[in-house]
Structure formats: structure tokens, C-alpha cells
XYZ file of N, CA and C in Angstrom:
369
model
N 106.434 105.013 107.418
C 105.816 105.116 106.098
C 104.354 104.655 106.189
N 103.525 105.380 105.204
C 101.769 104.840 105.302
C 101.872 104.900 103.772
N 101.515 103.799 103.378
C 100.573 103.632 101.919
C 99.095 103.469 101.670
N 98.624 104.228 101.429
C 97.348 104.609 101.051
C 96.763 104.248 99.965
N 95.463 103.673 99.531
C 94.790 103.263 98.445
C 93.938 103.153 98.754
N 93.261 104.443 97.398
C 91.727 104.978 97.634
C 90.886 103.932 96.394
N 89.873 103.887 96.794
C 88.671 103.050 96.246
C 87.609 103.555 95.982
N 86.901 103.375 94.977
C 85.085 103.874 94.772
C 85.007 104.910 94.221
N 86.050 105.223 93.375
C 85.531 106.565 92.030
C 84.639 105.522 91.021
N 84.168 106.278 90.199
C 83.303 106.205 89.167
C 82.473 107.035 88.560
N 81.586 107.031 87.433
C 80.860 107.648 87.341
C 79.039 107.602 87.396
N 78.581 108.810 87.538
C 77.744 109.569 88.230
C 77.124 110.172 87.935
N 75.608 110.333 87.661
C 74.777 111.600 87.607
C 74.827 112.414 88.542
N 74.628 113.691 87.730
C 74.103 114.963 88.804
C 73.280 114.924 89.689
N 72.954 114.993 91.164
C 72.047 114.836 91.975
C 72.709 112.839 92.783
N 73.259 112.353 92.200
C 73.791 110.972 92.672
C 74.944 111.182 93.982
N 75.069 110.048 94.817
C 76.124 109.281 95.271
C 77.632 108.779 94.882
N 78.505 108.813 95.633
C 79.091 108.218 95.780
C 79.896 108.004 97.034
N 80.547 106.567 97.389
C 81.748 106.654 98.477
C 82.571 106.069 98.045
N 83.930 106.809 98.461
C 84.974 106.916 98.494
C 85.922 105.975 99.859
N 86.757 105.274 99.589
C 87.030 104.829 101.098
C 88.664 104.920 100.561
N 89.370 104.894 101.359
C 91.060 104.735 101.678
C 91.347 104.176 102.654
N 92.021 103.103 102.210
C 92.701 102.285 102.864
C 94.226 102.153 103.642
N 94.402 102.338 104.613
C 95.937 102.589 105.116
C 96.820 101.713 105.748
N 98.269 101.208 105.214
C 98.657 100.411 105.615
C 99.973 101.351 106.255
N 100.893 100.327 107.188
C 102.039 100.898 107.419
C 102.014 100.575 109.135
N 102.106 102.510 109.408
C 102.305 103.070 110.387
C 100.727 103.034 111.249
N 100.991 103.391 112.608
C 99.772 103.086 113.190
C 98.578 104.727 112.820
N 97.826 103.828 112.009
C 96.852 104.655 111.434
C 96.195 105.832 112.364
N 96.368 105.589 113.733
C 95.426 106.469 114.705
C 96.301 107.633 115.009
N 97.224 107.329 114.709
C 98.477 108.523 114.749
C 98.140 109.702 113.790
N 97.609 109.645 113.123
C 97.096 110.309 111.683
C 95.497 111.392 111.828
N 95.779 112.285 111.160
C 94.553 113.317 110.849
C 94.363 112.684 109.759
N 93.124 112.516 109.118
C 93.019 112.399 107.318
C 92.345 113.511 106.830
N 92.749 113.547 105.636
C 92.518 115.115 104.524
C 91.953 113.883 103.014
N 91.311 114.740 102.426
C 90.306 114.278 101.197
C 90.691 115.336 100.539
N 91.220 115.482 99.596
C 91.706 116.575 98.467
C 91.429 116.040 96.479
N 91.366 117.291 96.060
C 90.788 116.435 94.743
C 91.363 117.685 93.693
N 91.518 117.106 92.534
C 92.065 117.789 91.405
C 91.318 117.476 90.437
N 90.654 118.818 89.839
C 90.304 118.774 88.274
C 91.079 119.077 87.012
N 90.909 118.858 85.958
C 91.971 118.959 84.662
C 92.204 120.646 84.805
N 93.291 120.467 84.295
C 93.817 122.295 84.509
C 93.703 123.060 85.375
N 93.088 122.613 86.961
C 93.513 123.396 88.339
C 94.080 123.005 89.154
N 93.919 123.560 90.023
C 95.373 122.996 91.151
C 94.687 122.174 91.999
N 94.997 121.407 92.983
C 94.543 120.410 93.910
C 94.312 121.480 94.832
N 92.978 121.171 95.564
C 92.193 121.865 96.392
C 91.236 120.799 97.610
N 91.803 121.155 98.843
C 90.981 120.521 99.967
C 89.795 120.443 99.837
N 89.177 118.954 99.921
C 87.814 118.739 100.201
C 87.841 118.965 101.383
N 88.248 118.004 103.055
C 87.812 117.999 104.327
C 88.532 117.218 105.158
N 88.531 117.180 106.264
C 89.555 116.424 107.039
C 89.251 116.116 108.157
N 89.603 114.675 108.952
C 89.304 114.161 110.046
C 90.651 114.174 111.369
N 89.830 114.398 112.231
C 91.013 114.380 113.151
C 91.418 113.251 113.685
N 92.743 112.136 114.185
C 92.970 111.299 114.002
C 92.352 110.157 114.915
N 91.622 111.030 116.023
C 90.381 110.362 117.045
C 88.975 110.471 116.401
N 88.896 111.029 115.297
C 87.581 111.134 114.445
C 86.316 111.865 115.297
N 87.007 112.920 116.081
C 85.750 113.317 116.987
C 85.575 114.628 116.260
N 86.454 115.511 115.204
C 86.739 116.166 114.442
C 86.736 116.164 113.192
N 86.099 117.257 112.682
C 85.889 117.436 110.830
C 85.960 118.613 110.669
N 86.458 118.830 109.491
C 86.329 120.161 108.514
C 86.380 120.182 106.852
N 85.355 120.821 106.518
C 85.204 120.673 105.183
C 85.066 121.785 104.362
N 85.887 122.172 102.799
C 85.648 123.259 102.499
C 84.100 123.844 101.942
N 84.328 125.054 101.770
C 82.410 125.397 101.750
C 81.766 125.118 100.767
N 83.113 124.438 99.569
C 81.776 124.048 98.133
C 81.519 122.456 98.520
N 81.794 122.207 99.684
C 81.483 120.735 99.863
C 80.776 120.226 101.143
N 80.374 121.480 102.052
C 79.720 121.464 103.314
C 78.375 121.215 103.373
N 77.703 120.363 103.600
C 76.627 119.473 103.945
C 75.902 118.701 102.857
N 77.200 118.197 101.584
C 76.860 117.529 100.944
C 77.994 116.632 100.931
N 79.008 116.419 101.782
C 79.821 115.348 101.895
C 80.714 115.357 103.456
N 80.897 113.994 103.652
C 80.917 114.154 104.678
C 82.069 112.846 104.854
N 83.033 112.644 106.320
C 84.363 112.310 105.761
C 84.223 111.595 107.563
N 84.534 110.111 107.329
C 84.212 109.270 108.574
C 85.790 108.387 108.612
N 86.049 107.743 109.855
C 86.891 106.748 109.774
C 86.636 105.897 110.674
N 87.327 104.820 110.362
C 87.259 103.725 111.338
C 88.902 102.932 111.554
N 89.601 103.392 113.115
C 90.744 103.332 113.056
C 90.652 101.625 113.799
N 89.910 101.084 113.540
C 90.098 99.197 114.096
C 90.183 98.972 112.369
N 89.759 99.598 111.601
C 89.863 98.509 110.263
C 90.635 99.521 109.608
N 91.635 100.579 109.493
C 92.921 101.707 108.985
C 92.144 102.098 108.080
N 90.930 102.455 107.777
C 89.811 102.847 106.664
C 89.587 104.642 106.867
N 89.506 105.462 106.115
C 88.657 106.657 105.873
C 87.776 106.891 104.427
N 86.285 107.316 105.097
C 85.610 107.204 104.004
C 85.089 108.387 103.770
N 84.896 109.008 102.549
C 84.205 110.437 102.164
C 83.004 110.019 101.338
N 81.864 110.327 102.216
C 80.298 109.813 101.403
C 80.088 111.187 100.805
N 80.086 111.340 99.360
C 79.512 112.553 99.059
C 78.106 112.205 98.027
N 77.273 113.412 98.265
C 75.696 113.216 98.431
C 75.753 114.189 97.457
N 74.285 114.405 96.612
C 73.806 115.529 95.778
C 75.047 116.084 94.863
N 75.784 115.095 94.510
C 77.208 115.426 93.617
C 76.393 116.183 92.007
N 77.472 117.218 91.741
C 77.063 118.586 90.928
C 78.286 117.699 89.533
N 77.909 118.437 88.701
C 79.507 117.892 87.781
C 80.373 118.951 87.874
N 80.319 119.961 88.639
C 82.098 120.413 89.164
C 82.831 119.797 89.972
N 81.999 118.862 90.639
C 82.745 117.531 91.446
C 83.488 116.728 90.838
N 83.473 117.027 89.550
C 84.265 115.992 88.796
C 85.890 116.438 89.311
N 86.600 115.045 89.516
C 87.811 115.722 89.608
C 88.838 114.523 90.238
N 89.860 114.249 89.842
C 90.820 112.922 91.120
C 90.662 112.907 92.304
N 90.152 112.126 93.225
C 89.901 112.528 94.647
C 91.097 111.879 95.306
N 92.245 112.127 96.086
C 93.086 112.214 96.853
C 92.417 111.579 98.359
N 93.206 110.897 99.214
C 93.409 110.829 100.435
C 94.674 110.976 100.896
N 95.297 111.923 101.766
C 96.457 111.782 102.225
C 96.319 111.554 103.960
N 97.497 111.472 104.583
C 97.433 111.318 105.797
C 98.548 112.319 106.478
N 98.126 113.190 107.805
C 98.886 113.938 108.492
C 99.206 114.070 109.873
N 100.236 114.420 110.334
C 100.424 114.236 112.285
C 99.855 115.842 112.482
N 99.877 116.891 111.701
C 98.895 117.756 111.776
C 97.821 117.972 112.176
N 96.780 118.710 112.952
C 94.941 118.895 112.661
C 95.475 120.362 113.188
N 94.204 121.388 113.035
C 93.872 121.045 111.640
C 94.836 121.029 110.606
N 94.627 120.478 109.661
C 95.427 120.294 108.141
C 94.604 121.130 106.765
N 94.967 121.694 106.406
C 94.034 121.968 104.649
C 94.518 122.196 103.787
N 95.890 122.236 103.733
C 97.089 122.747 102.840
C 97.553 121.271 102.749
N 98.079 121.005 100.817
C 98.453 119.509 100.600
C 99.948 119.707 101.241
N 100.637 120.450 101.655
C 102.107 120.908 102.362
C 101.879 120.438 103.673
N 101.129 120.168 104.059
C 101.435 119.653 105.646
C 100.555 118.104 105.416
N 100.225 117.584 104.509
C 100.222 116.008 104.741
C 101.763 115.660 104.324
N 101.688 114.052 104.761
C 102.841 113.686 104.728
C 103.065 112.594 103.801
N 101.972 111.879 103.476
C 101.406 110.867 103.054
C 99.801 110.800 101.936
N 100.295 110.214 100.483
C 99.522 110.848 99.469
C 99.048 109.389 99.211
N 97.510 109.035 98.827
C 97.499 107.946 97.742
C 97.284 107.758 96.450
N 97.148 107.491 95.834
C 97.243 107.836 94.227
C 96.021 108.102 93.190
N 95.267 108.350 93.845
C 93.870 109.357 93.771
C 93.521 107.544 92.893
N 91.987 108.647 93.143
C 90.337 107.962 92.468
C 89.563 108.661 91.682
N 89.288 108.661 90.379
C 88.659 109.230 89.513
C 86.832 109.482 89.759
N 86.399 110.534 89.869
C 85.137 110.735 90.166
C 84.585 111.661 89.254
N 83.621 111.146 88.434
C 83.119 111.585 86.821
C 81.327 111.842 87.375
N 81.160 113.149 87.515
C 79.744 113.445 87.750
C 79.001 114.198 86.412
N 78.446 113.200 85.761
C 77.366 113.683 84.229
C 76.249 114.950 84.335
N 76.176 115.593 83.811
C 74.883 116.692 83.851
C 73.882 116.283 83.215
């Protein structure tokens, strides 16, 4: 089992910052790909990006490619998603899950969900 708890939603102007970090307890964290997924009101949950579980690997979808970017650090069970130049369609629950998968981009092949972080970007 991995329990996950994500940190650092808030809100945000258009053109602003934020990071995101998840925290993982349990199972040995390096065993793990991580995925960043996020849900807005009335759509379906949709992949932000994902790390491979040696972190020498990323992938991110294209409304989020070179404005966020998705790091870990497996000595402290941490993954962090810095996203930059945030738009307000970014608004949305941001998700971390964890997977024995890579690549991963489908929420069907994580295994492991945390209970999202609210991220409110103002126009």
C-alpha cells in the first residue's frame, strides 16, 4: 500500500506560479512511476505528466508542455509539479497517483491515488 498527500494548491493569477509536491508513504517509493492528473468541475480527469520511477524520465500532456514540469526526489518519497505561466483553464483538483507502470497516462493503470489539491487560477 502507498498513501499519498498532495500539498500547495491555492490560488493564483493568470501568468503566476505554483508548486505542487506529494508526499509518499508506505511502500518503497522508488518502485513507483509518478503521474500528476487533474480534474475540472464537469470534466473528466485528464493527465497532466509523469515521472519515471528513476526520474531520468518525463512526459507531459501538450496543454501543459513547457509550462510545467514534474521532478522527484526518491531519498525524501517527494514528487513535485512546478507549474509556470498558469492560464485559468488550469483551474482544476490536481491529483498525484503512483504506478509500477511507465509509461503511464491513463488514471487505469495507476494504482495508487491521493486526494487531490485544489488549484484556482484568476483571469
Amino acid at each position: 500500500q502507498v498513501h499519498l498527500v498532495e500539498s500547495g494548491g491555492g490560488l493564483v493569477q493568470a501568468g503566476g506560479s505554483l508548486r505542487l509536491s506529494c508526499a509518499a508513504y508506505g511502500r518503497t517509493f522508488s518502485n513507483y512511476a509518478m503521474g500528476w492528473f487533474r480534474q475540472a468541475p464537469g470534466k473528466e480527469r485528464e493527465f497532466v505528466g509523469g515521472i519515471s520511477n528513476g526520474g531520468v524520465s518525463t512526459n507531459y500532456a501538450d496543454s501543459v508542455k513547457g509550462r510545467f514540469t514534474i521532478s522527484r526526489n526518491n531519498a525524501k518519497n517527494t514528487v513535485s509539479l512546478q507549474m509556470n505561466s498558469l492560464k485559468p483553464e488550469d483551474t482544476a483538483v490536481y491529483y498525484c497517483a503512483a504506478s509500477v507502470r511507465w509509461v503511464a497516462t491513463v488514471d487505469n493503470e495507476y494504482d495508487y491515488w491521493g486526494q487531490g489539491t485544489q488549484v484556482t487560477v484568476s483571469s
